């Protein structure tokens, strides 16, 4: 369950889906526009309607910093939040596990700006 994913080293977590499958990417895109665009924006740049009120602004998902992260790191950040100065909320109880992987596949498909 979730406890194993939370405790795992990010480098040990791998996509359980076909990362480049068009159906997976489309599902991830829909999930993004359901759960993420309010903060990260329609251009994925951190300038979403809600995100504009944050200091610092949400992360640009097409930045090298995000795109260089492993799928395991992204999974843990989306699932369990980012502590410290990060504002990413924990979404493990909001988004089903397979859907979090679909969302990550979509984010990784965006590439670097």
PDB file of C-alpha atoms in Angstrom:
ATOM      1  CA  UNK A   1       0.000   0.000   0.000  1.00  0.00           C
ATOM      2  CA  UNK A   2       0.863   3.639   0.356  1.00  0.00           C
ATOM      3  CA  UNK A   3       3.215   3.052   3.295  1.00  0.00           C
ATOM      4  CA  UNK A   4       5.578   1.056   1.077  1.00  0.00           C
ATOM      5  CA  UNK A   5       5.643   3.780  -1.578  1.00  0.00           C
ATOM      6  CA  UNK A   6       6.157   6.498   1.016  1.00  0.00           C
ATOM      7  CA  UNK A   7       9.083   4.632   2.626  1.00  0.00           C
ATOM      8  CA  UNK A   8      10.708   3.541  -0.657  1.00  0.00           C
ATOM      9  CA  UNK A   9      13.791   5.187  -2.074  1.00  0.00           C
ATOM     10  CA  UNK A  10      12.597   7.313  -5.013  1.00  0.00           C
ATOM     11  CA  UNK A  11      15.128   5.608  -7.277  1.00  0.00           C
ATOM     12  CA  UNK A  12      13.389   2.265  -6.697  1.00  0.00           C
ATOM     13  CA  UNK A  13       9.997   3.468  -7.949  1.00  0.00           C
ATOM     14  CA  UNK A  14       9.296   2.876 -11.646  1.00  0.00           C
ATOM     15  CA  UNK A  15       6.369   3.551 -13.947  1.00  0.00           C
ATOM     16  CA  UNK A  16       3.894   0.660 -13.797  1.00  0.00           C
ATOM     17  CA  UNK A  17       2.332   1.898 -17.070  1.00  0.00           C
ATOM     18  CA  UNK A  18       3.570   2.431 -20.615  1.00  0.00           C
ATOM     19  CA  UNK A  19       4.919   5.954 -20.150  1.00  0.00           C
ATOM     20  CA  UNK A  20       4.585   6.985 -23.801  1.00  0.00           C
ATOM     21  CA  UNK A  21       1.213   5.323 -24.489  1.00  0.00           C
ATOM     22  CA  UNK A  22      -1.066   8.010 -26.012  1.00  0.00           C
ATOM     23  CA  UNK A  23      -3.972   6.849 -23.835  1.00  0.00           C
ATOM     24  CA  UNK A  24      -1.850   7.185 -20.681  1.00  0.00           C
ATOM     25  CA  UNK A  25      -0.689  10.670 -21.717  1.00  0.00           C
ATOM     26  CA  UNK A  26      -4.227  11.817 -22.545  1.00  0.00           C
ATOM     27  CA  UNK A  27      -5.485  10.531 -19.205  1.00  0.00           C
ATOM     28  CA  UNK A  28      -2.594  12.363 -17.519  1.00  0.00           C
ATOM     29  CA  UNK A  29      -3.463  15.573 -19.381  1.00  0.00           C
ATOM     30  CA  UNK A  30      -7.065  15.354 -18.189  1.00  0.00           C
ATOM     31  CA  UNK A  31      -5.906  14.718 -14.633  1.00  0.00           C
ATOM     32  CA  UNK A  32      -3.594  17.746 -14.844  1.00  0.00           C
ATOM     33  CA  UNK A  33      -6.469  19.990 -15.857  1.00  0.00           C
ATOM     34  CA  UNK A  34      -8.601  18.558 -13.063  1.00  0.00           C
ATOM     35  CA  UNK A  35      -6.124  18.717 -10.173  1.00  0.00           C
ATOM     36  CA  UNK A  36      -3.063  20.800 -11.057  1.00  0.00           C
ATOM     37  CA  UNK A  37      -3.661  23.661 -13.453  1.00  0.00           C
ATOM     38  CA  UNK A  38      -5.203  25.876 -10.791  1.00  0.00           C
ATOM     39  CA  UNK A  39      -1.742  26.287  -9.269  1.00  0.00           C
ATOM     40  CA  UNK A  40       0.697  25.321 -12.040  1.00  0.00           C
ATOM     41  CA  UNK A  41      -1.243  27.089 -14.821  1.00  0.00           C
ATOM     42  CA  UNK A  42      -2.436  26.221 -18.295  1.00  0.00           C
ATOM     43  CA  UNK A  43       1.113  26.776 -19.578  1.00  0.00           C
ATOM     44  CA  UNK A  44       2.579  24.601 -16.763  1.00  0.00           C
ATOM     45  CA  UNK A  45       4.641  27.608 -15.615  1.00  0.00           C
ATOM     46  CA  UNK A  46       3.393  28.113 -12.043  1.00  0.00           C
ATOM     47  CA  UNK A  47       1.109  30.981 -13.003  1.00  0.00           C
ATOM     48  CA  UNK A  48      -2.233  29.373 -12.300  1.00  0.00           C
ATOM     49  CA  UNK A  49      -5.107  31.414 -10.923  1.00  0.00           C
ATOM     50  CA  UNK A  50      -4.698  30.015  -7.413  1.00  0.00           C
ATOM     51  CA  UNK A  51      -0.918  29.758  -7.648  1.00  0.00           C
ATOM     52  CA  UNK A  52      -0.497  33.485  -8.255  1.00  0.00           C
ATOM     53  CA  UNK A  53      -1.341  34.092  -4.614  1.00  0.00           C
ATOM     54  CA  UNK A  54       1.551  31.916  -3.402  1.00  0.00           C
ATOM     55  CA  UNK A  55       5.005  33.126  -2.460  1.00  0.00           C
ATOM     56  CA  UNK A  56       7.038  31.582  -3.884  1.00  0.00           C
ATOM     57  CA  UNK A  57       5.039  30.759  -7.000  1.00  0.00           C
ATOM     58  CA  UNK A  58       4.391  27.097  -7.800  1.00  0.00           C
ATOM     59  CA  UNK A  59       7.103  25.381  -9.776  1.00  0.00           C
ATOM     60  CA  UNK A  60       7.352  25.593 -13.553  1.00  0.00           C
ATOM     61  CA  UNK A  61       6.754  21.954 -14.498  1.00  0.00           C
ATOM     62  CA  UNK A  62       8.831  22.382 -17.663  1.00  0.00           C
ATOM     63  CA  UNK A  63      11.863  23.642 -15.758  1.00  0.00           C
ATOM     64  CA  UNK A  64      15.048  21.571 -15.874  1.00  0.00           C
ATOM     65  CA  UNK A  65      14.746  21.105 -12.098  1.00  0.00           C
ATOM     66  CA  UNK A  66      11.409  19.284 -12.439  1.00  0.00           C
ATOM     67  CA  UNK A  67      12.153  17.476 -15.688  1.00  0.00           C
ATOM     68  CA  UNK A  68      15.417  16.046 -14.280  1.00  0.00           C
ATOM     69  CA  UNK A  69      13.614  14.441 -11.348  1.00  0.00           C
ATOM     70  CA  UNK A  70      13.046  10.717 -11.513  1.00  0.00           C
ATOM     71  CA  UNK A  71       9.548   9.346 -11.802  1.00  0.00           C
ATOM     72  CA  UNK A  72       9.931   8.081  -8.225  1.00  0.00           C
ATOM     73  CA  UNK A  73      10.763  11.546  -6.908  1.00  0.00           C
ATOM     74  CA  UNK A  74       7.796  13.041  -8.731  1.00  0.00           C
ATOM     75  CA  UNK A  75       5.545  10.265  -7.470  1.00  0.00           C
ATOM     76  CA  UNK A  76       6.535  10.920  -3.870  1.00  0.00           C
ATOM     77  CA  UNK A  77       6.240  14.706  -4.214  1.00  0.00           C
ATOM     78  CA  UNK A  78       2.772  14.496  -5.751  1.00  0.00           C
ATOM     79  CA  UNK A  79       1.619  11.747  -3.402  1.00  0.00           C
ATOM     80  CA  UNK A  80       3.014  12.910  -0.076  1.00  0.00           C
ATOM     81  CA  UNK A  81       3.752  16.602  -0.604  1.00  0.00           C
ATOM     82  CA  UNK A  82       6.979  18.549  -0.378  1.00  0.00           C
ATOM     83  CA  UNK A  83       8.087  19.498   3.107  1.00  0.00           C
ATOM     84  CA  UNK A  84       9.977  22.595   4.085  1.00  0.00           C
ATOM     85  CA  UNK A  85       9.391  25.548   1.797  1.00  0.00           C
ATOM     86  CA  UNK A  86       7.530  23.507  -0.812  1.00  0.00           C
ATOM     87  CA  UNK A  87       3.826  24.127  -1.245  1.00  0.00           C
ATOM     88  CA  UNK A  88       2.924  20.916  -3.068  1.00  0.00           C
ATOM     89  CA  UNK A  89       0.043  19.357  -1.125  1.00  0.00           C
ATOM     90  CA  UNK A  90      -0.114  15.629  -0.508  1.00  0.00           C
ATOM     91  CA  UNK A  91      -2.538  14.146  -3.043  1.00  0.00           C
ATOM     92  CA  UNK A  92      -2.379  10.446  -2.157  1.00  0.00           C
ATOM     93  CA  UNK A  93      -5.864  10.551  -0.669  1.00  0.00           C
ATOM     94  CA  UNK A  94      -7.232  12.666  -3.531  1.00  0.00           C
ATOM     95  CA  UNK A  95      -5.832  10.998  -6.668  1.00  0.00           C
ATOM     96  CA  UNK A  96      -5.778   7.220  -7.179  1.00  0.00           C
ATOM     97  CA  UNK A  97      -2.323   5.660  -7.397  1.00  0.00           C
ATOM     98  CA  UNK A  98      -2.544   4.676 -11.092  1.00  0.00           C
ATOM     99  CA  UNK A  99      -3.787   8.169 -11.909  1.00  0.00           C
ATOM    100  CA  UNK A 100      -0.777   9.723 -10.159  1.00  0.00           C
ATOM    101  CA  UNK A 101       1.454   7.684 -12.478  1.00  0.00           C
ATOM    102  CA  UNK A 102      -0.573   8.879 -15.484  1.00  0.00           C
ATOM    103  CA  UNK A 103      -0.134  12.452 -14.310  1.00  0.00           C
ATOM    104  CA  UNK A 104       3.622  11.971 -13.964  1.00  0.00           C
ATOM    105  CA  UNK A 105       3.847  10.493 -17.472  1.00  0.00           C
ATOM    106  CA  UNK A 106       2.099  13.599 -18.796  1.00  0.00           C
ATOM    107  CA  UNK A 107       4.343  16.006 -16.856  1.00  0.00           C
ATOM    108  CA  UNK A 108       7.469  14.197 -18.067  1.00  0.00           C
ATOM    109  CA  UNK A 109       6.147  14.354 -21.652  1.00  0.00           C
ATOM    110  CA  UNK A 110       6.118  18.168 -21.496  1.00  0.00           C
ATOM    111  CA  UNK A 111       9.913  18.313 -21.629  1.00  0.00           C
ATOM    112  CA  UNK A 112      12.134  21.258 -20.759  1.00  0.00           C
ATOM    113  CA  UNK A 113      11.029  24.744 -21.751  1.00  0.00           C
TER     114      UNK A 113
END
